[in-house]
PDB file of C-alpha atoms in Angstrom:
ATOM      1  CA  MET D   3     104.797  97.033 135.470  1.00  0.00           C
ATOM      2  CA  PHE D   4     103.282  99.132 132.696  1.00  0.00           C
ATOM      3  CA  ALA D   5     102.439 101.940 135.105  1.00  0.00           C
ATOM      4  CA  GLU D   6     106.008 101.886 136.401  1.00  0.00           C
ATOM      5  CA  ALA D   7     107.337 101.992 132.845  1.00  0.00           C
ATOM      6  CA  PHE D   8     105.069 104.845 131.734  1.00  0.00           C
ATOM      7  CA  THR D   9     105.373 107.069 134.811  1.00  0.00           C
ATOM      8  CA  PRO D  10     108.929 108.426 134.256  1.00  0.00           C
ATOM      9  CA  TYR D  11     107.902 109.607 130.773  1.00  0.00           C
ATOM     10  CA  ALA D  12     104.755 111.175 132.187  1.00  0.00           C
ATOM     11  CA  GLN D  13     106.813 112.965 134.827  1.00  0.00           C
ATOM     12  CA  ALA D  14     109.215 114.251 132.160  1.00  0.00           C
ATOM     13  CA  GLY D  15     106.362 115.509 129.976  1.00  0.00           C
ATOM     14  CA  ASP D  16     107.433 113.299 127.079  1.00  0.00           C
ATOM     15  CA  THR D  17     105.283 112.265 124.142  1.00  0.00           C
ATOM     16  CA  VAL D  18     105.260 108.472 123.820  1.00  0.00           C
ATOM     17  CA  ILE D  19     104.170 105.966 121.194  1.00  0.00           C
ATOM     18  CA  TYR D  20     104.049 102.420 122.545  1.00  0.00           C
ATOM     19  CA  LEU D  21     103.834  99.618 119.988  1.00  0.00           C
ATOM     20  CA  CYS D  22     102.691  96.526 121.825  1.00  0.00           C
ATOM     21  CA  PHE D  23     102.543  92.767 121.447  1.00  0.00           C
ATOM     22  CA  SER D  24      99.557  91.453 119.478  1.00  0.00           C
ATOM     23  CA  THR D  25      96.190  91.318 121.225  1.00  0.00           C
ATOM     24  CA  GLY D  26      95.524  88.131 119.276  1.00  0.00           C
ATOM     25  CA  ILE D  27      98.203  86.360 121.307  1.00  0.00           C
ATOM     26  CA  ALA D  28      98.319  88.065 124.710  1.00  0.00           C
ATOM     27  CA  GLY D  29      96.572  90.638 126.891  1.00  0.00           C
ATOM     28  CA  THR D  30      99.383  93.191 126.648  1.00  0.00           C
ATOM     29  CA  TYR D  31      97.328  95.866 124.874  1.00  0.00           C
ATOM     30  CA  ASN D  32      94.551  95.795 127.462  1.00  0.00           C
ATOM     31  CA  ALA D  33      97.023  95.837 130.338  1.00  0.00           C
ATOM     32  CA  ALA D  34      98.826  98.814 128.831  1.00  0.00           C
ATOM     33  CA  ASN D  35      95.578 100.755 128.447  1.00  0.00           C
ATOM     34  CA  ILE D  36      94.555 100.053 132.038  1.00  0.00           C
ATOM     35  CA  ALA D  37      97.957 101.354 133.156  1.00  0.00           C
ATOM     36  CA  LYS D  38      97.570 104.407 130.920  1.00  0.00           C
ATOM     37  CA  ASP D  39      94.265 105.309 132.582  1.00  0.00           C
ATOM     38  CA  SER D  40      95.912 104.962 135.975  1.00  0.00           C
ATOM     39  CA  VAL D  41      98.869 107.165 135.046  1.00  0.00           C
ATOM     40  CA  LEU D  42      96.588 109.800 133.491  1.00  0.00           C
ATOM     41  CA  GLU D  43      94.832 110.225 136.831  1.00  0.00           C
ATOM     42  CA  GLU D  44      98.047 111.692 138.239  1.00  0.00           C
ATOM     43  CA  TYR D  45      99.454 113.128 135.003  1.00  0.00           C
ATOM     44  CA  PRO D  46      96.412 114.139 132.912  1.00  0.00           C
ATOM     45  CA  ASP D  47      98.526 115.854 130.235  1.00  0.00           C
ATOM     46  CA  PHE D  48     100.589 112.745 129.474  1.00  0.00           C
ATOM     47  CA  ASP D  49     100.568 112.220 125.699  1.00  0.00           C
ATOM     48  CA  LEU D  50     100.671 108.436 125.236  1.00  0.00           C
ATOM     49  CA  THR D  51      99.488 106.533 122.163  1.00  0.00           C
ATOM     50  CA  ILE D  52      99.232 102.735 122.441  1.00  0.00           C
ATOM     51  CA  ILE D  53      99.163 100.776 119.176  1.00  0.00           C
ATOM     52  CA  ASP D  54      98.392  97.081 118.739  1.00  0.00           C
ATOM     53  CA  SER D  55     101.156  95.732 116.496  1.00  0.00           C
ATOM     54  CA  LYS D  56      99.114  92.612 115.630  1.00  0.00           C
ATOM     55  CA  CYS D  57     102.385  90.720 115.517  1.00  0.00           C
ATOM     56  CA  ALA D  58     105.169  89.560 117.782  1.00  0.00           C
ATOM     57  CA  SER D  59     108.915  89.354 118.285  1.00  0.00           C
ATOM     58  CA  ALA D  60     110.894  90.201 115.148  1.00  0.00           C
ATOM     59  CA  GLY D  61     107.637  91.237 113.464  1.00  0.00           C
ATOM     60  CA  PHE D  62     107.059  94.327 115.535  1.00  0.00           C
ATOM     61  CA  GLY D  63     110.827  94.687 115.823  1.00  0.00           C
ATOM     62  CA  LEU D  64     110.886  95.464 112.103  1.00  0.00           C
ATOM     63  CA  ILE D  65     108.070  97.973 112.507  1.00  0.00           C
ATOM     64  CA  VAL D  66     109.768  99.687 115.443  1.00  0.00           C
ATOM     65  CA  SER D  67     112.967  99.877 113.389  1.00  0.00           C
ATOM     66  CA  LYS D  68     111.081 101.674 110.630  1.00  0.00           C
ATOM     67  CA  LEU D  69     109.492 104.146 113.035  1.00  0.00           C
ATOM     68  CA  VAL D  70     112.751 104.872 114.862  1.00  0.00           C
ATOM     69  CA  THR D  71     114.444 105.708 111.555  1.00  0.00           C
ATOM     70  CA  MET D  72     111.572 108.028 110.677  1.00  0.00           C
ATOM     71  CA  LEU D  73     111.712 109.657 114.115  1.00  0.00           C
ATOM     72  CA  GLU D  74     115.458 110.253 113.797  1.00  0.00           C
ATOM     73  CA  LYS D  75     114.837 111.929 110.443  1.00  0.00           C
ATOM     74  CA  GLY D  76     112.226 114.306 111.808  1.00  0.00           C
ATOM     75  CA  ALA D  77     108.847 112.604 111.337  1.00  0.00           C
ATOM     76  CA  SER D  78     106.014 114.027 113.435  1.00  0.00           C
ATOM     77  CA  LYS D  79     104.016 112.061 115.977  1.00  0.00           C
ATOM     78  CA  GLU D  80     101.008 112.002 113.664  1.00  0.00           C
ATOM     79  CA  GLU D  81     103.089 110.713 110.775  1.00  0.00           C
ATOM     80  CA  LEU D  82     104.650 108.017 112.956  1.00  0.00           C
ATOM     81  CA  ILE D  83     101.237 106.816 114.092  1.00  0.00           C
ATOM     82  CA  GLU D  84     100.001 106.758 110.505  1.00  0.00           C
ATOM     83  CA  ALA D  85     103.133 104.911 109.363  1.00  0.00           C
ATOM     84  CA  ALA D  86     102.695 102.350 112.139  1.00  0.00           C
ATOM     85  CA  GLY D  87      99.269 101.524 110.737  1.00  0.00           C
ATOM     86  CA  TYR D  88     100.705 101.181 107.248  1.00  0.00           C
ATOM     87  CA  TYR D  89     103.519  98.844 108.249  1.00  0.00           C
ATOM     88  CA  ILE D  90     101.278  96.780 110.537  1.00  0.00           C
ATOM     89  CA  SER D  91      98.967  96.152 107.590  1.00  0.00           C
ATOM     90  CA  HIS D  92     101.884  94.858 105.512  1.00  0.00           C
ATOM     91  CA  ILE D  93     103.928  92.805 107.991  1.00  0.00           C
ATOM     92  CA  HIS D  94     104.085  89.006 107.840  1.00  0.00           C
ATOM     93  CA  VAL D  95     105.483  86.584 110.397  1.00  0.00           C
ATOM     94  CA  VAL D  96     105.871  82.870 109.638  1.00  0.00           C
ATOM     95  CA  PHE D  97     107.504  80.277 111.879  1.00  0.00           C
ATOM     96  CA  THR D  98     107.945  76.625 112.697  1.00  0.00           C
ATOM     97  CA  VAL D  99     108.977  74.685 115.793  1.00  0.00           C
ATOM     98  CA  GLN D 100     111.339  71.802 116.434  1.00  0.00           C
ATOM     99  CA  THR D 101     109.124  70.109 119.017  1.00  0.00           C
ATOM    100  CA  LEU D 102     105.379  70.108 119.613  1.00  0.00           C
ATOM    101  CA  ALA D 103     105.762  69.578 123.366  1.00  0.00           C
ATOM    102  CA  TYR D 104     105.396  73.250 124.260  1.00  0.00           C
ATOM    103  CA  LEU D 105     102.412  73.830 121.978  1.00  0.00           C
ATOM    104  CA  ILE D 106     100.760  70.908 123.767  1.00  0.00           C
ATOM    105  CA  LYS D 107     101.621  72.277 127.214  1.00  0.00           C
ATOM    106  CA  GLY D 108     100.305  75.688 126.211  1.00  0.00           C
ATOM    107  CA  GLY D 109      96.981  74.216 125.110  1.00  0.00           C
ATOM    108  CA  ARG D 110      97.396  75.143 121.437  1.00  0.00           C
ATOM    109  CA  LEU D 111      97.506  71.456 120.478  1.00  0.00           C
ATOM    110  CA  THR D 112      95.781  68.516 122.154  1.00  0.00           C
ATOM    111  CA  LYS D 113      97.898  65.757 123.679  1.00  0.00           C
ATOM    112  CA  PHE D 114      96.296  63.182 121.388  1.00  0.00           C
ATOM    113  CA  LYS D 115      96.956  65.070 118.139  1.00  0.00           C
ATOM    114  CA  GLY D 116     100.350  66.146 119.380  1.00  0.00           C
ATOM    115  CA  ALA D 117     101.435  62.595 120.182  1.00  0.00           C
ATOM    116  CA  ILE D 118     100.433  61.377 116.721  1.00  0.00           C
ATOM    117  CA  ALA D 119     102.157  64.312 115.027  1.00  0.00           C
ATOM    118  CA  GLU D 120     105.357  63.786 117.027  1.00  0.00           C
ATOM    119  CA  THR D 121     105.389  60.094 116.126  1.00  0.00           C
ATOM    120  CA  LEU D 122     105.066  60.921 112.430  1.00  0.00           C
ATOM    121  CA  ASP D 123     107.648  63.744 112.688  1.00  0.00           C
ATOM    122  CA  MET D 124     105.050  66.274 111.533  1.00  0.00           C
ATOM    123  CA  LYS D 125     106.005  69.932 111.856  1.00  0.00           C
ATOM    124  CA  PRO D 126     103.485  72.774 111.820  1.00  0.00           C
ATOM    125  CA  VAL D 127     104.168  75.947 109.867  1.00  0.00           C
ATOM    126  CA  LEU D 128     102.335  78.818 111.538  1.00  0.00           C
ATOM    127  CA  ILE D 129     101.647  82.463 110.738  1.00  0.00           C
ATOM    128  CA  VAL D 130     100.474  85.480 112.661  1.00  0.00           C
ATOM    129  CA  ASP D 131      97.281  86.291 110.756  1.00  0.00           C
ATOM    130  CA  GLU D 132      95.638  89.637 109.937  1.00  0.00           C
ATOM    131  CA  GLU D 133      93.950  89.707 113.340  1.00  0.00           C
ATOM    132  CA  GLY D 134      97.250  89.126 115.092  1.00  0.00           C
ATOM    133  CA  ALA D 135      96.392  85.566 116.125  1.00  0.00           C
ATOM    134  CA  LEU D 136      98.318  82.365 115.493  1.00  0.00           C
ATOM    135  CA  SER D 137      97.101  80.273 112.589  1.00  0.00           C
ATOM    136  CA  VAL D 138      98.421  76.989 111.180  1.00  0.00           C
ATOM    137  CA  LEU D 139      99.378  77.476 107.540  1.00  0.00           C
ATOM    138  CA  LYS D 140     100.240  73.847 106.854  1.00  0.00           C
ATOM    139  CA  THR D 141     101.800  70.767 108.393  1.00  0.00           C
ATOM    140  CA  VAL D 142     104.742  69.053 106.734  1.00  0.00           C
ATOM    141  CA  ARG D 143     106.843  66.015 107.515  1.00  0.00           C
ATOM    142  CA  GLY D 144     110.381  66.648 108.692  1.00  0.00           C
ATOM    143  CA  ARG D 145     112.425  69.595 109.880  1.00  0.00           C
ATOM    144  CA  LYS D 146     114.009  70.458 106.543  1.00  0.00           C
ATOM    145  CA  LYS D 147     110.640  70.660 104.803  1.00  0.00           C
ATOM    146  CA  SER D 148     109.276  72.914 107.526  1.00  0.00           C
ATOM    147  CA  LEU D 149     112.250  75.261 107.176  1.00  0.00           C
ATOM    148  CA  ARG D 150     111.860  75.267 103.407  1.00  0.00           C
ATOM    149  CA  SER D 151     108.185  76.153 103.874  1.00  0.00           C
ATOM    150  CA  LEU D 152     109.204  79.393 105.595  1.00  0.00           C
ATOM    151  CA  ILE D 153     111.054  80.437 102.459  1.00  0.00           C
ATOM    152  CA  ASP D 154     108.228  79.317 100.156  1.00  0.00           C
ATOM    153  CA  TYR D 155     105.687  81.358 102.113  1.00  0.00           C
ATOM    154  CA  THR D 156     107.950  84.395 102.052  1.00  0.00           C
ATOM    155  CA  LYS D 157     108.494  84.015  98.321  1.00  0.00           C
ATOM    156  CA  GLU D 158     104.739  84.157  97.699  1.00  0.00           C
ATOM    157  CA  LEU D 159     104.241  87.467  99.460  1.00  0.00           C
ATOM    158  CA  ILE D 160     107.429  89.515  99.761  1.00  0.00           C
ATOM    159  CA  GLN D 161     107.737  92.573  97.539  1.00  0.00           C
ATOM    160  CA  ASN D 162     111.032  94.109  96.400  1.00  0.00           C
ATOM    161  CA  PRO D 163     113.112  91.901  98.709  1.00  0.00           C
ATOM    162  CA  GLU D 164     116.352  93.493  97.531  1.00  0.00           C
ATOM    163  CA  THR D 165     115.297  96.698  99.325  1.00  0.00           C
ATOM    164  CA  GLN D 166     114.123  94.971 102.499  1.00  0.00           C
ATOM    165  CA  THR D 167     115.521  93.900 105.820  1.00  0.00           C
ATOM    166  CA  ILE D 168     114.322  90.364 106.551  1.00  0.00           C
ATOM    167  CA  ALA D 169     114.136  89.552 110.250  1.00  0.00           C
ATOM    168  CA  PHE D 170     114.877  86.163 111.775  1.00  0.00           C
ATOM    169  CA  THR D 171     114.200  84.924 115.276  1.00  0.00           C
ATOM    170  CA  HIS D 172     115.475  81.596 116.527  1.00  0.00           C
ATOM    171  CA  GLY D 173     115.353  79.554 119.701  1.00  0.00           C
ATOM    172  CA  GLU D 174     118.995  78.690 120.267  1.00  0.00           C
ATOM    173  CA  ASP D 175     119.282  76.805 116.997  1.00  0.00           C
ATOM    174  CA  PRO D 176     122.093  78.476 115.037  1.00  0.00           C
ATOM    175  CA  GLU D 177     122.370  75.610 112.534  1.00  0.00           C
ATOM    176  CA  SER D 178     118.740  75.944 111.408  1.00  0.00           C
ATOM    177  CA  LEU D 179     119.106  79.721 111.428  1.00  0.00           C
ATOM    178  CA  ASP D 180     122.142  79.532 109.131  1.00  0.00           C
ATOM    179  CA  LEU D 181     120.301  77.183 106.785  1.00  0.00           C
ATOM    180  CA  VAL D 182     117.241  79.443 106.498  1.00  0.00           C
ATOM    181  CA  LYS D 183     119.399  82.549 106.142  1.00  0.00           C
ATOM    182  CA  SER D 184     121.372  80.945 103.314  1.00  0.00           C
ATOM    183  CA  MET D 185     118.152  79.976 101.527  1.00  0.00           C
ATOM    184  CA  ALA D 186     116.799  83.505 101.989  1.00  0.00           C
ATOM    185  CA  GLU D 187     120.015  85.012 100.647  1.00  0.00           C
ATOM    186  CA  GLU D 188     119.900  82.757  97.595  1.00  0.00           C
ATOM    187  CA  GLU D 189     116.208  83.381  96.887  1.00  0.00           C
ATOM    188  CA  PHE D 190     115.795  87.062  97.778  1.00  0.00           C
ATOM    189  CA  HIS D 191     119.145  88.861  98.038  1.00  0.00           C
ATOM    190  CA  PRO D 192     117.715  91.173 100.712  1.00  0.00           C
ATOM    191  CA  LYS D 193     119.248  94.507 101.633  1.00  0.00           C
ATOM    192  CA  SER D 194     120.083  93.215 105.109  1.00  0.00           C
ATOM    193  CA  PHE D 195     119.194  90.737 107.842  1.00  0.00           C
ATOM    194  CA  LEU D 196     118.041  91.356 111.399  1.00  0.00           C
ATOM    195  CA  VAL D 197     118.653  88.399 113.728  1.00  0.00           C
ATOM    196  CA  SER D 198     117.433  87.908 117.298  1.00  0.00           C
ATOM    197  CA  VAL D 199     117.004  85.096 119.808  1.00  0.00           C
ATOM    198  CA  VAL D 200     113.435  84.442 120.874  1.00  0.00           C
ATOM    199  CA  GLY D 201     112.502  85.897 124.262  1.00  0.00           C
ATOM    200  CA  CYS D 202     111.478  83.888 127.292  1.00  0.00           C
ATOM    201  CA  ALA D 203     107.733  84.602 126.979  1.00  0.00           C
ATOM    202  CA  ILE D 204     107.478  83.279 123.428  1.00  0.00           C
ATOM    203  CA  GLY D 205     110.114  80.622 124.050  1.00  0.00           C
ATOM    204  CA  ALA D 206     108.014  79.165 126.853  1.00  0.00           C
ATOM    205  CA  HIS D 207     105.273  78.448 124.300  1.00  0.00           C
ATOM    206  CA  THR D 208     107.458  77.278 121.415  1.00  0.00           C
ATOM    207  CA  GLY D 209     110.492  75.653 123.025  1.00  0.00           C
ATOM    208  CA  ARG D 210     113.990  75.668 121.649  1.00  0.00           C
ATOM    209  CA  GLY D 211     114.342  75.263 117.915  1.00  0.00           C
ATOM    210  CA  VAL D 212     111.698  77.772 116.865  1.00  0.00           C
ATOM    211  CA  ILE D 213     112.628  79.586 113.649  1.00  0.00           C
ATOM    212  CA  ALA D 214     110.683  82.622 112.424  1.00  0.00           C
ATOM    213  CA  LEU D 215     110.859  85.009 109.474  1.00  0.00           C
ATOM    214  CA  ALA D 216     109.343  88.479 109.309  1.00  0.00           C
ATOM    215  CA  PHE D 217     109.051  90.658 106.207  1.00  0.00           C
ATOM    216  CA  PHE D 218     106.806  93.181 104.436  1.00  0.00           C
ATOM    217  CA  ASP D 219     104.558  92.550 101.437  1.00  0.00           C
ATOM    218  CA  ALA D 220     104.921  96.147 100.231  1.00  0.00           C
ATOM    219  CA  ASP D 221     107.568  98.822  99.822  1.00  0.00           C
ATOM    220  CA  ASP D 222     107.813 101.926 102.006  1.00  0.00           C
ATOM    221  CA  GLY D 223     105.200 103.754  99.956  1.00  0.00           C
ATOM    222  CA  LYS D 224     104.806 107.420 100.865  1.00  0.00           C
ATOM    223  CA  TYR D 225     107.430 107.021 103.611  1.00  0.00           C
ATOM    224  CA  ALA D 226     110.216 105.960 101.228  1.00  0.00           C
ATOM    225  CA  GLY D 227     111.928 109.321 101.509  1.00  0.00           C
ATOM    226  CA  TYR D 228     112.875 108.558 105.093  1.00  0.00           C
ATOM    227  CA  PHE D 229     114.889 105.520 104.047  1.00  0.00           C
ATOM    228  CA  THR D 230     117.015 106.975 101.274  1.00  0.00           C
ATOM    229  CA  SER D 231     120.638 107.579 102.183  1.00  0.00           C
TER     230      SER D 231
END
């Protein structure tokens, strides 16, 4: 699939930057590099840079959004690659799930611990850590507390929220999404929101009801000029 995706760009002589799903969660980065080697055998001049986003879903969606804006305003390939590294080092993704059933099925939680947690209505709050892997931040009792924890975590780390786009991903749970968005609006007054529905790959591991927030813990730094109107 990666080879098929890359080949048309190789044939056209395009320069490509591919920002991929975190290696801490899936084997996407390795698969993409294997495909790159294969494509280079036939198109040795193909200029393809593959970057590990170390995050997922709306997390690397925010980063891609930044890079696309820079590209449209004339940033060079080298500057885009450098900027990707900057934004990757400052992105945060925090999320919670409605049910533990899919974390159990996926092997991220044992059946025994999962059954106890479900009985007690315990909800995990998870982050994508600096290595791009999933890590449990805390466990709280009840859905509302878990949703509130997303805002509390964001509040600890977000910088200059009024200039930021905060991204939300949800698993077909518009009511929880609206609640978290309203709390974020009240707490942070962000520049804008980016909302998406979780994809099937992540949804298969989280189930419906997943709610995630993504944001940056820094401003645009040396790239700020690209984001002024």
